[in-house]
Tab-separated table of C-alpha atoms and ligand atoms in Angstrom:
chain	number	residue	atom	x	y	z
U	1	MET	CA	64.269	-79.457	92.812
U	2	ASP	CA	62.176	-82.430	92.537
U	3	ILE	CA	63.616	-85.707	93.630
U	4	ARG	CA	63.537	-87.609	90.441
U	5	ASP	CA	64.926	-84.853	88.617
U	6	ALA	CA	67.983	-84.883	91.638
U	7	ILE	CA	67.944	-88.796	91.300
U	8	TYR	CA	68.701	-88.409	87.719
U	9	GLN	CA	70.245	-85.542	87.044
U	10	ARG	CA	73.202	-85.953	89.391
U	11	ARG	CA	76.390	-86.433	87.543
U	12	ALA	CA	80.192	-87.570	89.119
U	13	VAL	CA	81.338	-84.216	88.492
U	14	ARG	CA	85.295	-84.345	87.443
U	15	ALA	CA	86.144	-79.904	86.664
U	16	TYR	CA	85.650	-77.577	89.109
U	17	SER	CA	85.766	-73.762	89.111
U	18	ASP	CA	87.974	-72.175	91.689
U	19	GLU	CA	85.011	-70.687	93.460
U	20	ALA	CA	85.660	-71.745	97.414
U	21	VAL	CA	82.220	-73.448	98.869
U	22	ASP	CA	80.906	-71.736	101.845
U	23	GLU	CA	81.019	-72.654	105.446
U	24	THR	CA	77.374	-72.436	105.489
U	25	THR	CA	76.444	-74.387	102.461
U	26	LEU	CA	78.741	-77.694	103.851
U	27	ARG	CA	76.581	-77.397	107.235
U	28	GLU	CA	73.488	-77.759	104.758
U	29	LEU	CA	74.600	-80.922	103.326
U	30	ILE	CA	75.670	-82.354	106.086
U	31	ASP	CA	72.353	-82.290	107.461
U	32	ALA	CA	70.921	-83.605	104.599
U	33	ALA	CA	73.146	-86.111	104.397
U	34	VAL	CA	72.176	-86.994	108.240
U	35	GLN	CA	68.767	-87.227	107.447
U	36	ALA	CA	69.970	-90.897	105.627
U	37	PRO	CA	68.505	-93.698	107.621
U	38	SER	CA	70.787	-95.720	109.901
U	39	ALA	CA	70.687	-99.211	111.328
U	40	MET	CA	68.884	-99.221	114.377
U	41	ASN	CA	68.998	-95.186	114.418
U	42	SER	CA	72.630	-95.581	115.022
U	43	GLN	CA	73.864	-91.851	113.598
U	44	SER	CA	77.194	-93.728	113.233
U	45	TRP	CA	78.875	-91.112	110.929
U	46	THR	CA	80.963	-88.170	111.522
U	47	PHE	CA	82.155	-85.672	109.228
U	48	CYS	CA	85.363	-84.559	108.690
U	49	ILE	CA	85.873	-81.577	106.255
U	50	VAL	CA	88.870	-79.868	104.506
U	51	ARG	CA	88.749	-77.308	102.529
U	52	ASP	CA	92.757	-75.702	102.628
U	53	ARG	CA	94.376	-75.905	99.172
U	54	SER	CA	97.304	-76.787	100.097
U	55	MET	CA	96.004	-79.608	101.838
U	56	LEU	CA	93.449	-80.787	99.400
U	57	ALA	CA	96.687	-80.874	96.725
U	58	ASP	CA	98.908	-82.694	99.643
U	59	ILE	CA	96.310	-85.574	99.972
U	60	ALA	CA	95.799	-86.235	96.686
U	61	THR	CA	99.304	-86.294	96.309
U	62	ARG	CA	99.981	-88.775	98.776
U	63	ALA	CA	96.791	-91.028	98.344
U	64	ARG	CA	96.949	-90.829	94.403
U	65	GLU	CA	100.620	-92.376	95.105
U	66	PHE	CA	99.731	-94.713	97.674
U	67	MET	CA	97.192	-96.450	95.595
U	68	LEU	CA	99.723	-96.899	92.471
U	69	ALA	CA	102.319	-98.363	95.396
U	70	ASN	CA	100.050	-100.505	97.094
U	71	THR	CA	97.258	-101.790	94.956
U	72	PRO	CA	98.192	-104.973	93.293
U	73	ALA	CA	99.380	-105.408	89.591
U	74	GLY	CA	95.495	-106.627	87.862
U	75	LEU	CA	93.823	-105.250	90.312
U	76	LEU	CA	93.378	-101.591	88.635
U	77	SER	CA	91.267	-101.287	85.590
U	78	HIS	CA	93.718	-100.599	82.167
U	79	HIS	CA	91.962	-96.833	82.326
U	80	ALA	CA	92.534	-96.109	86.357
U	81	ASN	CA	96.134	-96.802	85.787
U	82	THR	CA	96.602	-94.894	82.997
U	83	VAL	CA	94.207	-91.870	84.663
U	84	LEU	CA	96.027	-92.009	88.071
U	85	HIS	CA	100.222	-92.738	86.062
U	86	GLY	CA	98.876	-89.259	84.320
U	87	ALA	CA	101.610	-86.874	84.781
U	88	GLY	CA	99.939	-83.991	87.188
U	89	PHE	CA	96.672	-85.891	87.754
U	90	ASP	CA	94.541	-84.954	90.038
U	91	ILE	CA	92.391	-87.717	91.743
U	92	PHE	CA	89.983	-84.464	93.628
U	93	TYR	CA	89.996	-82.354	89.650
U	94	GLY	CA	90.805	-79.232	92.145
U	95	ALA	CA	87.347	-79.381	93.693
U	96	PRO	CA	87.480	-76.792	96.853
U	97	ALA	CA	86.787	-79.035	99.489
U	98	LEU	CA	86.492	-82.422	100.484
U	99	VAL	CA	84.185	-84.093	102.883
U	100	LEU	CA	84.811	-87.324	104.446
U	101	ILE	CA	81.962	-89.134	105.863
U	102	CYS	CA	83.267	-91.492	108.376
U	103	SER	CA	82.334	-94.193	110.408
U	104	THR	CA	82.482	-94.194	114.226
U	105	THR	CA	81.921	-97.873	114.413
U	106	ASP	CA	82.741	-101.086	113.250
U	107	HIS	CA	79.685	-102.992	113.831
U	108	PRO	CA	78.190	-104.449	110.554
U	109	TRP	CA	76.305	-101.589	109.291
U	110	ALA	CA	78.781	-99.001	109.740
U	111	VAL	CA	80.173	-98.676	106.093
U	112	GLU	CA	76.037	-99.103	104.860
U	113	ASN	CA	74.987	-96.282	107.088
U	114	CYS	CA	78.073	-93.544	105.498
U	115	ALA	CA	77.221	-94.727	102.307
U	116	LEU	CA	73.712	-93.755	102.361
U	117	ALA	CA	74.867	-90.380	104.108
U	118	ALA	CA	76.950	-90.020	100.926
U	119	GLU	CA	74.192	-89.953	98.696
U	120	ASN	CA	72.340	-87.986	100.615
U	121	LEU	CA	75.153	-85.637	100.415
U	122	MET	CA	75.452	-85.709	96.640
U	123	LEU	CA	72.253	-85.317	95.765
U	124	ALA	CA	71.399	-82.485	98.035
U	125	ALA	CA	74.810	-81.041	96.439
U	126	HIS	CA	73.128	-81.016	93.022
U	127	ALA	CA	70.290	-79.712	94.261
U	128	ALA	CA	71.962	-76.569	95.529
U	129	GLY	CA	73.972	-76.400	91.860
U	130	LEU	CA	76.772	-77.705	93.389
U	131	GLY	CA	78.941	-80.399	91.609
U	132	THR	CA	80.172	-83.920	93.698
U	133	CYS	CA	82.372	-87.083	93.274
U	134	TRP	CA	82.974	-89.861	95.437
U	135	ILE	CA	86.664	-90.661	94.879
U	136	GLY	CA	87.549	-93.896	96.088
U	137	PHE	CA	91.206	-93.784	94.820
U	138	ALA	CA	91.651	-91.417	98.193
U	139	GLN	CA	90.157	-94.723	100.417
U	140	ALA	CA	93.308	-96.273	101.224
U	141	TRP	CA	95.361	-93.858	101.950
U	142	LEU	CA	93.213	-92.011	104.339
U	143	ARG	CA	92.324	-95.285	105.895
U	144	SER	CA	95.869	-95.519	106.844
U	145	PRO	CA	97.688	-94.778	109.701
U	146	GLU	CA	99.583	-91.571	108.106
U	147	GLY	CA	96.031	-90.978	106.446
U	148	LYS	CA	94.275	-90.354	109.869
U	149	ALA	CA	97.228	-89.237	111.844
U	150	PHE	CA	97.258	-86.364	108.539
U	151	LEU	CA	93.731	-85.573	109.396
U	152	HIS	CA	93.928	-85.685	113.353
U	153	LEU	CA	91.217	-88.700	112.968
U	154	PRO	CA	91.185	-90.731	116.157
U	155	PRO	CA	91.809	-94.551	116.141
U	156	SER	CA	87.853	-95.125	116.901
U	157	VAL	CA	86.693	-93.373	113.619
U	158	HIS	CA	87.104	-95.025	110.261
U	159	PRO	CA	87.178	-92.966	106.833
U	160	VAL	CA	84.435	-94.434	104.261
U	161	ALA	CA	83.576	-92.385	101.780
U	162	PRO	CA	85.147	-88.994	100.756
U	163	ILE	CA	83.341	-86.099	98.761
U	164	VAL	CA	84.828	-83.708	96.923
U	165	VAL	CA	82.308	-81.043	96.292
U	166	GLY	CA	82.601	-77.886	94.227
U	167	HIS	CA	81.016	-75.421	91.903
U	168	PRO	CA	80.948	-77.223	88.324
U	169	ALA	CA	83.453	-75.703	85.446
U	170	THR	CA	81.348	-77.885	83.035
U	171	THR	CA	78.330	-79.502	82.536
U	172	THR	CA	78.768	-83.223	82.684
U	173	ALA	CA	77.247	-85.721	80.419
U	174	ALA	CA	75.090	-88.644	81.870
U	175	VAL	CA	76.709	-91.949	82.114
U	176	PRO	CA	73.983	-95.114	80.479
U	177	ARG	CA	72.958	-97.149	82.556
U	178	ARG	CA	72.265	-100.908	81.483
U	179	PRO	CA	69.097	-101.872	82.004
U	180	ALA	CA	68.294	-103.316	85.689
U	181	GLU	CA	68.440	-106.954	86.082
U	182	VAL	CA	65.780	-107.798	88.048
U	183	ARG	CA	64.595	-111.549	89.043
U	184	TRP	CA	61.322	-111.588	89.760
U	185	VAL	CA	60.497	-114.395	92.385
U	186	GLY	CA	57.289	-116.165	93.399
U	187	GLN	CA	53.734	-115.895	92.015
U	188	ALA	CA	52.662	-111.920	91.515
U	189	PRO	CA	49.328	-110.672	93.526
U	190	ARG	CA	46.506	-110.239	91.136
U	191	GLU	CA	46.710	-106.978	89.693
U	192	SER	CA	43.415	-104.988	90.641
U	193	ALA	CA	40.891	-104.229	87.763
U	194	ALA	CA	41.354	-100.779	87.794
U	195	ALA	CA	45.402	-101.340	86.529
U	196	GLY	CA	44.310	-103.126	83.694
C	1	FMN	C1	82.642	-95.499	95.811
C	1	FMN	C2	82.833	-94.830	94.861
C	1	FMN	C3	84.197	-94.719	94.198
C	1	FMN	C4	84.174	-93.936	93.431
C	1	FMN	N1	85.400	-93.524	93.086
C	1	FMN	C5	85.720	-92.519	91.458
C	1	FMN	C6	86.930	-92.583	91.775
C	1	FMN	O1	87.742	-92.207	92.416
C	1	FMN	N2	87.401	-91.352	90.674
C	1	FMN	C7	86.417	-90.934	90.260
C	1	FMN	O2	86.300	-89.866	89.028
C	1	FMN	N3	85.205	-91.270	90.321
C	1	FMN	C8	84.668	-91.915	91.237
C	1	FMN	N4	83.579	-92.402	91.048
C	1	FMN	C9	82.247	-91.774	90.502
C	1	FMN	C10	81.953	-93.125	89.905
C	1	FMN	O3	82.651	-93.417	88.357
C	1	FMN	C11	80.520	-92.811	89.092
C	1	FMN	O4	79.495	-92.134	90.039
C	1	FMN	C12	80.283	-93.181	87.489
C	1	FMN	O5	80.727	-93.410	86.400
C	1	FMN	C13	78.828	-93.328	87.652
C	1	FMN	O6	78.548	-91.921	86.782
C	1	FMN	P1	77.050	-91.049	87.321
C	1	FMN	O7	77.807	-90.644	89.141
C	1	FMN	O8	78.323	-89.461	86.612
C	1	FMN	O9	76.038	-91.239	87.246
C	1	FMN	C14	83.242	-93.890	92.410
C	1	FMN	C15	81.940	-93.891	92.821
C	1	FMN	C16	81.442	-95.077	93.496
C	1	FMN	C17	80.396	-95.148	94.892
């Protein structure tokens, strides 16, 4: 797939079929993720993958309850509040796999490195016909001592980007973007005659 198509057509997918994602495919996605740039080429990331259905359900329930119990009133949007309180709401949308991208350091660019890896992974998944969604709702619990213990993560590993991956059950409409606000600062160089 053309990079432009991948960038413009990728969507946050919130409905998945039951079909599993195989190990080879997940390894290919992680290989794409680690092609991301990282500060001083530190590659300070590590990947934790959950495909066990009962573990996914357990994580989703615990993370949702943690969000509801620990997020100060008013911090969540009305929409997020309504969604999270919805009976039986699955924060993973039934996806068959969770790829948790974690940082292996707490240096100043640790989060940026993992976020770039996450975007690569999501674009590569889209190009492979898969859907993804970054699940911010899961982050607080995954970073808690309980969440880290649940996944057997050592103290030096910090969860950054929980990305669910699966086969989309439906097509997802594009979310419109506002025109970018751009400040052109300073004098522009003279454009060549060929450019008009
Ligand atoms: C840091 C981050 C956290 C997100 N958390 C959630 C989430 O918890 N649940 C969800 O359904 N979507 C989540 N999303 C997906 C965004 O809502 C989505 O990317 C946005 O609405 C734009 O839609 P698009 O990705 O289809 O273009 C998250 C995205 C990012 C980057």
